[in-house]
C-alpha cells in the first residue's frame, strides 16, 4: 500500500503522542529504508541501520552531527610511534550489565568485532590493525602495521561498537513498535549511564524520537503532512519527488558527499568481455550533461575511482582535454568493430540492475540515450536479477584512497575486479614510508582503471528533509546524521 493508507495507523499514533516540531512530544524521524534494514542486527547494515546502531551502541569514539570525531567509551587518546599506536583511556563507568569498564573487556570486545567483520569491505579497511592490547586499568592500545591518517574515523563506524554481555553501550534505548516492525522509539539513558554526572533535570533537555522506515513516497507525504520532522536517507531514486515546490513546510538539505556513484561490470562476457569495449562505454558518457538533467547544484562528475582530493599528486581526470565528440567517435568505431567481428552483426544489448524509482528511471534514460549514439542498447532489470552492470552508490567511510579501492577487492565477489590492484593495496599496508604507500595505492588505482571494471559517473547524491526549527542536523561529506543530537533540546 502507498501513502496515506499505509500510514494511517502510524500517523494517528504519532499525532496522539504529540509528535512534531517543538519540545512537547517525540520528534518524528522517517528513514527511506525498510523496517528489516533499519533495525537489523549483525554487521551488514544499511545506512539507516548504521544510524540506529550508532544511537544504541558505541565504540571507543563516535561521530557528531558534523561528522567530526568525538569521545565515546574512550574520553581521551594519544597517537604515538609515528601514527602506528593509538592509546585510549576509557571513561569512568561500567558496562550496561554492571561490570567494570576495563581495558581487558574492551580489548576482548574489539577483537571479537574485528573477527566478525572478516569477509566484508569494512573488514578490509581494518587490515592495518595488527594488535589490540589491554594496558593498565582502563587503557587500550591499538597497534597498526602502517600509519593510517583517518583511522579514528574508521574506528567510529557503527559496526565497531563494543559490548559486554550482549547489552548495548550507546546513549539511547530502542523500543520496537508497530505490527510491521518498521517503527521504534528512541529515548535517552540517564546521564550516569552515559558517563555523565547525575542531573535531576536532564529530562527537560531531551526528547524521544519516533522512528519509522518508509519508502520515499510515504516519507515525503509524512513530512508534508507534518507528521515527521526529519526524513533521512534520500538518494537519486527519490530525488524527482523531493522538489522544493510542494515541500514548502520544510527544507531540503543536500550533503556534499564523497564516495562512489557509477556502474560496476557484473558480467564480463560477450561485449563486456573485452576491455576496449568496457572502456568505450566509459569514454562515451558525457557526465556533465548526464548530471545536468537532474538540475542539482554542486553535484560533481568524475571519471576516476579515487577522487582527485585523495589521489596522488599530479593526478588528473581521465581523458582530460579531449572533446566528448572525439571520445564518442572512438567508442563508436570500437563498437562497430566488435559488431562486425565477434558480434556477428548483432547490436550489443546490456542489462543494468536498477530499482524502479523515478530518479533511477531518469538516470537510465540518460545513459541509454548516450550509449545509443555509439551503437549500444541498454535495458533495465530489477536488482537481484542477472545483469551485466550494476549501480554502485556508496558514501565513503573515511578519507583515504584505500576505501575506494577496497570496494572492488576480488574477495568481495561484487563483479569484475583486478587481483593485481588488490596486490598493490596489500603492498601499501607494509610500505615503510608515506611516499611508498602513496605510490602503491596510485599503482593500484591505475591497474583497476586499466581493467575498466567500474565506470565512474559522479560523487554520490544524498539528501534529507529537515523542518526549519529542528536542531542537531548538519550537512557533511559523510552524509552522517546521528540521532542523539536530534533528540537534544538546545538551551
GROMACS .gro file of C-alpha atoms in nm:
model
  491
    1UNK     CA    1   0.000   0.000   0.000
    2UNK     CA    2   0.109   0.356  -0.067
    3UNK     CA    3   0.087   0.689   0.103
    4UNK     CA    4  -0.197   0.773   0.340
    5UNK     CA    5  -0.346   0.421   0.353
    6UNK     CA    6  -0.021   0.267   0.470
    7UNK     CA    7   0.046   0.545   0.719
    8UNK     CA    8  -0.295   0.589   0.883
    9UNK     CA    9  -0.221   0.385   1.193
   10UNK     CA   10   0.129   0.522   1.239
   11UNK     CA   11   0.029   0.882   1.176
   12UNK     CA   12  -0.264   0.861   1.416
   13UNK     CA   13  -0.046   0.726   1.696
   14UNK     CA   14   0.215   0.991   1.633
   15UNK     CA   15  -0.044   1.270   1.641
   16UNK     CA   16  -0.185   1.149   1.971
   17UNK     CA   17   0.167   1.134   2.109
   18UNK     CA   18   0.223   1.499   2.026
   19UNK     CA   19   0.480   1.433   1.755
   20UNK     CA   20   0.601   1.730   1.559
   21UNK     CA   21   0.829   2.026   1.588
   22UNK     CA   22   0.857   2.184   1.929
   23UNK     CA   23   0.970   2.021   2.251
   24UNK     CA   24   0.649   1.882   2.399
   25UNK     CA   25   0.649   1.542   2.230
   26UNK     CA   26   0.854   1.300   2.024
   27UNK     CA   27   1.042   1.421   1.719
   28UNK     CA   28   0.932   1.219   1.417
   29UNK     CA   29   1.216   1.082   1.206
   30UNK     CA   30   1.150   0.883   0.888
   31UNK     CA   31   1.417   0.679   0.712
   32UNK     CA   32   1.388   0.598   0.343
   33UNK     CA   33   1.459   0.235   0.420
   34UNK     CA   34   1.264  -0.068   0.532
   35UNK     CA   35   1.198  -0.199   0.879
   36UNK     CA   36   1.411  -0.506   0.837
   37UNK     CA   37   1.714  -0.295   0.741
   38UNK     CA   38   1.654  -0.020   0.994
   39UNK     CA   39   1.658  -0.244   1.299
   40UNK     CA   40   1.888  -0.516   1.170
   41UNK     CA   41   2.140  -0.698   1.386
   42UNK     CA   42   2.479  -0.825   1.272
   43UNK     CA   43   2.747  -0.634   1.084
   44UNK     CA   44   2.592  -0.587   0.738
   45UNK     CA   45   2.386  -0.275   0.793
   46UNK     CA   46   2.203  -0.033   0.567
   47UNK     CA   47   2.281   0.338   0.615
   48UNK     CA   48   1.963   0.369   0.822
   49UNK     CA   49   2.061   0.066   1.025
   50UNK     CA   50   2.402   0.219   1.089
   51UNK     CA   51   2.239   0.536   1.220
   52UNK     CA   52   2.014   0.344   1.462
   53UNK     CA   53   2.304   0.122   1.572
   54UNK     CA   54   2.516   0.430   1.649
   55UNK     CA   55   2.242   0.566   1.877
   56UNK     CA   56   2.209   0.246   2.078
   57UNK     CA   57   2.567   0.114   2.075
   58UNK     CA   58   2.901   0.288   2.066
   59UNK     CA   59   3.268   0.219   2.030
   60UNK     CA   60   3.578   0.392   2.160
   61UNK     CA   61   3.495   0.705   1.959
   62UNK     CA   62   3.196   0.823   1.757
   63UNK     CA   63   3.093   1.091   1.507
   64UNK     CA   64   2.890   1.402   1.583
   65UNK     CA   65   2.634   1.570   1.356
   66UNK     CA   66   2.913   1.744   1.163
   67UNK     CA   67   3.088   1.413   1.101
   68UNK     CA   68   3.371   1.501   1.340
   69UNK     CA   69   3.538   1.264   1.587
   70UNK     CA   70   3.412   1.286   1.946
   71UNK     CA   71   3.480   1.076   2.260
   72UNK     CA   72   3.256   0.780   2.338
   73UNK     CA   73   3.367   0.489   2.558
   74UNK     CA   74   3.711   0.647   2.547
   75UNK     CA   75   3.724   1.001   2.685
   76UNK     CA   76   4.074   1.078   2.556
   77UNK     CA   77   4.355   0.929   2.349
   78UNK     CA   78   4.704   0.988   2.217
   79UNK     CA   79   4.873   0.887   1.892
   80UNK     CA   80   5.231   0.759   1.919
   81UNK     CA   81   5.501   0.576   1.725
   82UNK     CA   82   5.461   0.791   1.414
   83UNK     CA   83   5.093   0.705   1.380
   84UNK     CA   84   5.123   0.331   1.447
   85UNK     CA   85   4.996   0.338   1.806
   86UNK     CA   86   4.660   0.468   1.932
   87UNK     CA   87   4.627   0.463   2.309
   88UNK     CA   88   4.280   0.517   2.454
   89UNK     CA   89   4.183   0.599   2.812
   90UNK     CA   90   3.835   0.462   2.882
   91UNK     CA   91   3.586   0.679   3.065
   92UNK     CA   92   3.493   0.602   3.425
   93UNK     CA   93   3.189   0.381   3.442
   94UNK     CA   94   3.051   0.036   3.389
   95UNK     CA   95   2.916  -0.182   3.114
   96UNK     CA   96   2.535  -0.194   3.095
   97UNK     CA   97   2.535  -0.523   3.290
   98UNK     CA   98   2.709  -0.353   3.584
   99UNK     CA   99   3.059  -0.493   3.539
  100UNK     CA  100   3.355  -0.256   3.534
  101UNK     CA  101   3.453  -0.092   3.208
  102UNK     CA  102   3.809  -0.218   3.183
  103UNK     CA  103   4.078  -0.230   2.920
  104UNK     CA  104   4.070  -0.610   2.914
  105UNK     CA  105   3.699  -0.626   2.841
  106UNK     CA  106   3.717  -0.351   2.581
  107UNK     CA  107   4.007  -0.532   2.414
  108UNK     CA  108   3.815  -0.860   2.403
  109UNK     CA  109   3.506  -0.691   2.261
  110UNK     CA  110   3.702  -0.508   1.991
  111UNK     CA  111   3.884  -0.825   1.889
  112UNK     CA  112   3.550  -1.003   1.856
  113UNK     CA  113   3.407  -0.723   1.642
  114UNK     CA  114   3.709  -0.728   1.413
  115UNK     CA  115   3.673  -1.105   1.368
  116UNK     CA  116   3.304  -1.069   1.285
  117UNK     CA  117   3.382  -0.823   1.005
  118UNK     CA  118   3.609  -1.058   0.812
  119UNK     CA  119   3.488  -1.104   0.458
  120UNK     CA  120   3.333  -0.755   0.436
  121UNK     CA  121   3.470  -0.438   0.281
  122UNK     CA  122   3.489  -0.289   0.631
  123UNK     CA  123   3.699  -0.588   0.733
  124UNK     CA  124   3.941  -0.498   0.453
  125UNK     CA  125   3.952  -0.141   0.581
  126UNK     CA  126   4.058  -0.273   0.922
  127UNK     CA  127   4.356  -0.463   0.777
  128UNK     CA  128   4.615  -0.218   0.921
  129UNK     CA  129   4.521  -0.325   1.277
  130UNK     CA  130   4.797  -0.561   1.383
  131UNK     CA  131   4.710  -0.594   1.753
  132UNK     CA  132   4.473  -0.476   2.025
  133UNK     CA  133   4.625  -0.467   2.374
  134UNK     CA  134   4.493  -0.404   2.722
  135UNK     CA  135   4.721  -0.187   2.930
  136UNK     CA  136   4.691  -0.078   3.292
  137UNK     CA  137   4.339  -0.030   3.426
  138UNK     CA  138   4.118   0.145   3.172
  139UNK     CA  139   4.370   0.177   2.890
  140UNK     CA  140   4.355   0.009   2.548
  141UNK     CA  141   4.617   0.030   2.274
  142UNK     CA  142   4.555  -0.040   1.907
  143UNK     CA  143   4.867  -0.113   1.705
  144UNK     CA  144   4.877  -0.053   1.330
  145UNK     CA  145   5.109  -0.212   1.078
  146UNK     CA  146   5.123   0.117   0.890
  147UNK     CA  147   5.009   0.471   0.974
  148UNK     CA  148   4.650   0.550   0.878
  149UNK     CA  149   4.578   0.925   0.898
  150UNK     CA  150   4.199   0.886   0.917
  151UNK     CA  151   4.199   0.583   1.146
  152UNK     CA  152   3.979   0.740   1.414
  153UNK     CA  153   3.700   0.794   1.161
  154UNK     CA  154   3.718   0.428   1.067
  155UNK     CA  155   3.710   0.330   1.434
  156UNK     CA  156   3.396   0.541   1.481
  157UNK     CA  157   3.191   0.332   1.238
  158UNK     CA  158   2.874   0.189   1.399
  159UNK     CA  159   2.971  -0.170   1.323
  160UNK     CA  160   3.269  -0.125   1.557
  161UNK     CA  161   3.051  -0.066   1.862
  162UNK     CA  162   3.166  -0.255   2.172
  163UNK     CA  163   2.956  -0.459   2.410
  164UNK     CA  164   2.986  -0.681   2.713
  165UNK     CA  165   2.728  -0.942   2.799
  166UNK     CA  166   2.526  -0.854   2.490
  167UNK     CA  167   2.391  -0.524   2.622
  168UNK     CA  168   2.405  -0.206   2.411
  169UNK     CA  169   2.651   0.066   2.515
  170UNK     CA  170   2.503   0.366   2.333
  171UNK     CA  171   2.339   0.683   2.460
  172UNK     CA  172   1.984   0.578   2.374
  173UNK     CA  173   1.746   0.286   2.425
  174UNK     CA  174   1.537   0.148   2.140
  175UNK     CA  175   1.190   0.008   2.184
  176UNK     CA  176   1.041  -0.152   1.876
  177UNK     CA  177   0.677  -0.084   1.795
  178UNK     CA  178   0.424  -0.134   1.517
  179UNK     CA  179   0.283  -0.450   1.365
  180UNK     CA  180   0.504  -0.426   1.056
  181UNK     CA  181   0.828  -0.392   1.253
  182UNK     CA  182   0.929  -0.068   1.082
  183UNK     CA  183   0.871   0.159   1.380
  184UNK     CA  184   1.051   0.226   1.704
  185UNK     CA  185   1.102   0.478   1.981
  186UNK     CA  186   1.442   0.603   2.099
  187UNK     CA  187   1.489   0.757   2.442
  188UNK     CA  188   1.799   0.877   2.623
  189UNK     CA  189   1.951   0.681   2.907
  190UNK     CA  190   2.001   0.869   3.238
  191UNK     CA  191   2.322   1.077   3.240
  192UNK     CA  192   2.506   0.846   3.480
  193UNK     CA  193   2.459   0.558   3.232
  194UNK     CA  194   2.614   0.774   2.961
  195UNK     CA  195   2.929   0.854   3.156
  196UNK     CA  196   2.796   1.195   3.267
  197UNK     CA  197   2.731   1.344   3.612
  198UNK     CA  198   2.390   1.290   3.767
  199UNK     CA  199   2.137   1.561   3.679
  200UNK     CA  200   1.786   1.571   3.820
  201UNK     CA  201   1.664   1.797   3.540
  202UNK     CA  202   1.813   1.608   3.246
  203UNK     CA  203   1.473   1.506   3.104
  204UNK     CA  204   1.394   1.872   3.041
  205UNK     CA  205   1.674   1.890   2.786
  206UNK     CA  206   1.599   1.583   2.578
  207UNK     CA  207   1.306   1.444   2.384
  208UNK     CA  208   1.224   1.098   2.248
  209UNK     CA  209   1.249   1.015   1.881
  210UNK     CA  210   0.974   0.828   1.697
  211UNK     CA  211   1.139   0.635   1.414
  212UNK     CA  212   0.975   0.482   1.112
  213UNK     CA  213   1.102   0.317   0.793
  214UNK     CA  214   0.915   0.418   0.476
  215UNK     CA  215   0.963   0.429   0.103
  216UNK     CA  216   1.030   0.773  -0.039
  217UNK     CA  217   0.670   0.842  -0.143
  218UNK     CA  218   0.543   0.762   0.206
  219UNK     CA  219   0.824   0.957   0.372
  220UNK     CA  220   0.758   1.268   0.163
  221UNK     CA  221   0.386   1.251   0.239
  222UNK     CA  222   0.451   1.212   0.611
  223UNK     CA  223   0.681   1.513   0.601
  224UNK     CA  224   0.432   1.726   0.409
  225UNK     CA  225   0.155   1.623   0.647
  226UNK     CA  226   0.365   1.745   0.938
  227UNK     CA  227   0.375   1.401   1.094
  228UNK     CA  228   0.752   1.367   1.075
  229UNK     CA  229   1.001   1.649   1.107
  230UNK     CA  230   1.305   1.482   0.951
  231UNK     CA  231   1.346   1.248   0.653
  232UNK     CA  232   1.686   1.079   0.619
  233UNK     CA  233   1.834   0.853   0.354
  234UNK     CA  234   1.739   1.030   0.032
  235UNK     CA  235   1.918   0.908  -0.282
  236UNK     CA  236   1.893   0.954  -0.657
  237UNK     CA  237   1.587   0.728  -0.679
  238UNK     CA  238   1.357   0.964  -0.489
  239UNK     CA  239   1.512   1.293  -0.597
  240UNK     CA  240   1.248   1.395  -0.856
  241UNK     CA  241   0.977   1.370  -0.588
  242UNK     CA  242   1.172   1.590  -0.345
  243UNK     CA  243   1.148   1.913  -0.543
  244UNK     CA  244   1.107   2.210  -0.306
  245UNK     CA  245   0.780   2.335  -0.459
  246UNK     CA  246   0.529   2.109  -0.278
  247UNK     CA  247   0.752   2.086   0.028
  248UNK     CA  248   0.712   2.446   0.136
  249UNK     CA  249   0.681   2.343   0.501
  250UNK     CA  250   1.032   2.205   0.514
  251UNK     CA  251   1.384   2.239   0.388
  252UNK     CA  252   1.569   2.009   0.153
  253UNK     CA  253   1.933   1.958   0.251
  254UNK     CA  254   2.200   1.810   0.023
  255UNK     CA  255   2.517   1.656   0.166
  256UNK     CA  256   2.848   1.733  -0.012
  257UNK     CA  257   2.910   1.359  -0.002
  258UNK     CA  258   3.222   1.180  -0.122
  259UNK     CA  259   3.221   0.821  -0.236
  260UNK     CA  260   3.129   0.611  -0.539
  261UNK     CA  261   2.847   0.659  -0.789
  262UNK     CA  262   2.889   0.466  -1.110
  263UNK     CA  263   2.845   0.134  -1.286
  264UNK     CA  264   3.027  -0.186  -1.198
  265UNK     CA  265   3.067  -0.464  -1.452
  266UNK     CA  266   2.896  -0.774  -1.315
  267UNK     CA  267   2.913  -0.996  -1.622
  268UNK     CA  268   3.239  -0.977  -1.816
  269UNK     CA  269   3.119  -1.190  -2.107
  270UNK     CA  270   3.018  -1.115  -2.463
  271UNK     CA  271   3.059  -0.748  -2.548
  272UNK     CA  272   3.183  -0.672  -2.195
  273UNK     CA  273   3.440  -0.949  -2.218
  274UNK     CA  274   3.680  -0.712  -2.393
  275UNK     CA  275   3.849  -0.431  -2.202
  276UNK     CA  276   3.841  -0.196  -2.502
  277UNK     CA  277   3.462  -0.228  -2.515
  278UNK     CA  278   3.424  -0.156  -2.145
  279UNK     CA  279   3.648   0.147  -2.191
  280UNK     CA  280   3.435   0.259  -2.485
  281UNK     CA  281   3.130   0.276  -2.259
  282UNK     CA  282   3.320   0.489  -2.009
  283UNK     CA  283   3.454   0.716  -2.284
  284UNK     CA  284   3.110   0.773  -2.434
  285UNK     CA  285   2.949   0.912  -2.119
  286UNK     CA  286   2.903   1.288  -2.116
  287UNK     CA  287   2.894   1.314  -1.739
  288UNK     CA  288   2.821   1.689  -1.708
  289UNK     CA  289   2.525   1.650  -1.945
  290UNK     CA  290   2.403   1.346  -1.754
  291UNK     CA  291   2.409   1.530  -1.421
  292UNK     CA  292   2.260   1.845  -1.573
  293UNK     CA  293   1.941   1.651  -1.636
  294UNK     CA  294   1.887   1.644  -1.258
  295UNK     CA  295   1.949   2.018  -1.203
  296UNK     CA  296   2.146   1.967  -0.881
  297UNK     CA  297   2.386   2.247  -0.800
  298UNK     CA  298   2.726   2.125  -0.685
  299UNK     CA  299   2.687   1.762  -0.794
  300UNK     CA  300   3.039   1.673  -0.906
  301UNK     CA  301   3.107   1.444  -1.206
  302UNK     CA  302   3.421   1.232  -1.214
  303UNK     CA  303   3.598   0.982  -1.438
  304UNK     CA  304   3.812   0.846  -1.154
  305UNK     CA  305   3.774   0.569  -0.898
  306UNK     CA  306   3.966   0.767  -0.636
  307UNK     CA  307   3.865   1.137  -0.628
  308UNK     CA  308   4.139   1.386  -0.703
  309UNK     CA  309   4.134   1.505  -0.342
  310UNK     CA  310   4.270   1.166  -0.230
  311UNK     CA  311   4.473   1.074  -0.538
  312UNK     CA  312   4.845   1.101  -0.593
  313UNK     CA  313   4.989   1.449  -0.663
  314UNK     CA  314   4.956   1.544  -1.027
  315UNK     CA  315   4.661   1.313  -1.095
  316UNK     CA  316   4.402   1.438  -1.344
  317UNK     CA  317   4.060   1.336  -1.466
  318UNK     CA  318   4.064   1.063  -1.728
  319UNK     CA  319   4.055   1.192  -2.087
  320UNK     CA  320   4.108   1.547  -1.963
  321UNK     CA  321   4.106   1.795  -2.252
  322UNK     CA  322   3.958   1.554  -2.508
  323UNK     CA  323   3.628   1.661  -2.663
  324UNK     CA  324   3.331   1.432  -2.597
  325UNK     CA  325   3.260   1.408  -2.971
  326UNK     CA  326   3.608   1.272  -3.029
  327UNK     CA  327   3.570   1.024  -2.746
  328UNK     CA  328   3.236   0.905  -2.880
  329UNK     CA  329   3.379   0.873  -3.227
  330UNK     CA  330   3.649   0.639  -3.098
  331UNK     CA  331   3.393   0.447  -2.891
  332UNK     CA  332   3.160   0.414  -3.192
  333UNK     CA  333   3.439   0.264  -3.401
  334UNK     CA  334   3.516   0.008  -3.132
  335UNK     CA  335   3.152  -0.096  -3.109
  336UNK     CA  336   3.123  -0.122  -3.486
  337UNK     CA  337   3.440  -0.331  -3.499
  338UNK     CA  338   3.301  -0.574  -3.242
  339UNK     CA  339   2.962  -0.596  -3.417
  340UNK     CA  340   3.130  -0.667  -3.749
  341UNK     CA  341   3.355  -0.933  -3.599
  342UNK     CA  342   3.284  -1.135  -3.286
  343UNK     CA  343   2.933  -0.988  -3.258
  344UNK     CA  344   2.824  -1.146  -3.587
  345UNK     CA  345   2.630  -0.835  -3.682
  346UNK     CA  346   2.426  -0.825  -3.360
  347UNK     CA  347   2.385  -0.495  -3.174
  348UNK     CA  348   2.523  -0.533  -2.819
  349UNK     CA  349   2.243  -0.530  -2.561
  350UNK     CA  350   2.336  -0.473  -2.197
  351UNK     CA  351   2.122  -0.510  -1.884
  352UNK     CA  352   2.161  -0.276  -1.589
  353UNK     CA  353   2.022  -0.353  -1.243
  354UNK     CA  354   1.826  -0.051  -1.118
  355UNK     CA  355   1.532  -0.024  -0.883
  356UNK     CA  356   1.212   0.103  -1.043
  357UNK     CA  357   1.222   0.456  -0.897
  358UNK     CA  358   1.175   0.791  -1.074
  359UNK     CA  359   1.531   0.913  -1.026
  360UNK     CA  360   1.672   0.582  -1.144
  361UNK     CA  361   1.445   0.598  -1.447
  362UNK     CA  362   1.585   0.940  -1.537
  363UNK     CA  363   1.940   0.811  -1.489
  364UNK     CA  364   1.868   0.505  -1.703
  365UNK     CA  365   1.711   0.710  -1.982
  366UNK     CA  366   2.006   0.948  -1.998
  367UNK     CA  367   2.270   0.672  -2.004
  368UNK     CA  368   2.070   0.467  -2.255
  369UNK     CA  369   2.036   0.771  -2.481
  370UNK     CA  370   2.407   0.845  -2.472
  371UNK     CA  371   2.513   0.485  -2.536
  372UNK     CA  372   2.265   0.452  -2.819
  373UNK     CA  373   2.476   0.709  -3.003
  374UNK     CA  374   2.766   0.462  -3.013
  375UNK     CA  375   2.551   0.162  -3.106
  376UNK     CA  376   2.484   0.000  -2.766
  377UNK     CA  377   2.135  -0.079  -2.637
  378UNK     CA  378   2.072  -0.061  -2.262
  379UNK     CA  379   1.789  -0.243  -2.083
  380UNK     CA  380   1.682  -0.217  -1.717
  381UNK     CA  381   1.627  -0.509  -1.484
  382UNK     CA  382   1.543  -0.528  -1.115
  383UNK     CA  383   1.824  -0.551  -0.855
  384UNK     CA  384   1.896  -0.911  -0.765
  385UNK     CA  385   1.826  -1.039  -1.115
  386UNK     CA  386   2.101  -1.131  -1.365
  387UNK     CA  387   2.257  -0.815  -1.503
  388UNK     CA  388   2.565  -0.701  -1.690
  389UNK     CA  389   2.602  -0.375  -1.498
  390UNK     CA  390   2.501  -0.262  -1.152
  391UNK     CA  391   2.478   0.083  -0.997
  392UNK     CA  392   2.730   0.143  -0.718
  393UNK     CA  393   2.608   0.419  -0.486
  394UNK     CA  394   2.811   0.437  -0.164
  395UNK     CA  395   2.935   0.712   0.065
  396UNK     CA  396   3.297   0.678   0.177
  397UNK     CA  397   3.367   0.570   0.534
  398UNK     CA  398   3.695   0.762   0.566
  399UNK     CA  399   3.912   0.999   0.366
  400UNK     CA  400   4.173   0.772   0.213
  401UNK     CA  401   4.226   0.616  -0.129
  402UNK     CA  402   4.223   0.268   0.022
  403UNK     CA  403   3.849   0.284   0.097
  404UNK     CA  404   3.767   0.341  -0.271
  405UNK     CA  405   3.996   0.061  -0.386
  406UNK     CA  406   3.873  -0.186  -0.125
  407UNK     CA  407   3.518  -0.166  -0.264
  408UNK     CA  408   3.637  -0.358  -0.570
  409UNK     CA  409   3.851  -0.618  -0.393
  410UNK     CA  410   3.816  -0.958  -0.559
  411UNK     CA  411   3.739  -1.132  -0.228
  412UNK     CA  412   3.407  -0.942  -0.209
  413UNK     CA  413   3.284  -1.105  -0.531
  414UNK     CA  414   3.093  -0.797  -0.641
  415UNK     CA  415   3.186  -0.819  -1.007
  416UNK     CA  416   3.483  -0.776  -1.236
  417UNK     CA  417   3.798  -0.698  -1.037
  418UNK     CA  418   4.176  -0.692  -1.052
  419UNK     CA  419   4.389  -0.918  -0.835
  420UNK     CA  420   4.691  -0.711  -0.941
  421UNK     CA  421   4.526  -0.399  -0.798
  422UNK     CA  422   4.447  -0.588  -0.476
  423UNK     CA  423   4.812  -0.686  -0.454
  424UNK     CA  424   4.923  -0.324  -0.473
  425UNK     CA  425   4.679  -0.230  -0.195
  426UNK     CA  426   4.831  -0.508   0.014
  427UNK     CA  427   5.178  -0.371  -0.061
  428UNK     CA  428   5.067  -0.030   0.069
  429UNK     CA  429   4.992  -0.191   0.407
  430UNK     CA  430   5.355  -0.293   0.455
  431UNK     CA  431   5.522   0.007   0.289
  432UNK     CA  432   5.786   0.178   0.502
  433UNK     CA  433   5.719   0.539   0.404
  434UNK     CA  434   5.424   0.758   0.316
  435UNK     CA  435   5.571   0.804  -0.031
  436UNK     CA  436   5.587   0.429  -0.086
  437UNK     CA  437   5.231   0.385   0.041
  438UNK     CA  438   5.104   0.656  -0.190
  439UNK     CA  439   5.287   0.508  -0.486
  440UNK     CA  440   5.143   0.161  -0.421
  441UNK     CA  441   4.789   0.298  -0.399
  442UNK     CA  442   4.841   0.500  -0.718
  443UNK     CA  443   4.954   0.183  -0.896
  444UNK     CA  444   4.651   0.001  -0.757
  445UNK     CA  445   4.412   0.259  -0.899
  446UNK     CA  446   4.594   0.257  -1.234
  447UNK     CA  447   4.564  -0.123  -1.258
  448UNK     CA  448   4.199  -0.123  -1.158
  449UNK     CA  449   4.128   0.158  -1.404
  450UNK     CA  450   4.306  -0.031  -1.683
  451UNK     CA  451   4.064  -0.321  -1.634
  452UNK     CA  452   3.762  -0.088  -1.665
  453UNK     CA  453   3.570  -0.289  -1.410
  454UNK     CA  454   3.394   0.027  -1.291
  455UNK     CA  455   3.259   0.323  -1.487
  456UNK     CA  456   3.267   0.630  -1.259
  457UNK     CA  457   2.996   0.891  -1.300
  458UNK     CA  458   2.996   1.128  -1.002
  459UNK     CA  459   3.006   1.163  -0.627
  460UNK     CA  460   2.704   1.002  -0.457
  461UNK     CA  461   2.390   1.212  -0.408
  462UNK     CA  462   2.246   1.224  -0.055
  463UNK     CA  463   1.962   1.446   0.060
  464UNK     CA  464   1.740   1.491   0.362
  465UNK     CA  465   1.430   1.687   0.455
  466UNK     CA  466   1.460   1.882   0.779
  467UNK     CA  467   1.197   2.117   0.916
  468UNK     CA  468   1.329   2.464   0.982
  469UNK     CA  469   1.304   2.458   1.362
  470UNK     CA  470   1.481   2.124   1.403
  471UNK     CA  471   1.828   2.143   1.560
  472UNK     CA  472   2.107   1.886   1.573
  473UNK     CA  473   2.137   1.835   1.198
  474UNK     CA  474   2.431   1.939   0.977
  475UNK     CA  475   2.507   1.852   0.615
  476UNK     CA  476   2.852   1.694   0.581
  477UNK     CA  477   3.066   1.497   0.337
  478UNK     CA  478   2.997   1.168   0.514
  479UNK     CA  479   2.617   1.209   0.490
  480UNK     CA  480   2.621   1.115   0.857
  481UNK     CA  481   2.326   1.232   1.068
  482UNK     CA  482   2.334   1.081   1.419
  483UNK     CA  483   2.014   1.066   1.622
  484UNK     CA  484   2.122   1.180   1.973
  485UNK     CA  485   2.181   1.543   1.860
  486UNK     CA  486   1.831   1.549   1.709
  487UNK     CA  487   1.693   1.436   2.045
  488UNK     CA  488   1.877   1.706   2.239
  489UNK     CA  489   1.685   2.028   2.311
  490UNK     CA  490   1.917   2.326   2.283
  491UNK     CA  491   1.947   2.552   2.585
   0.00000   0.00000   0.00000
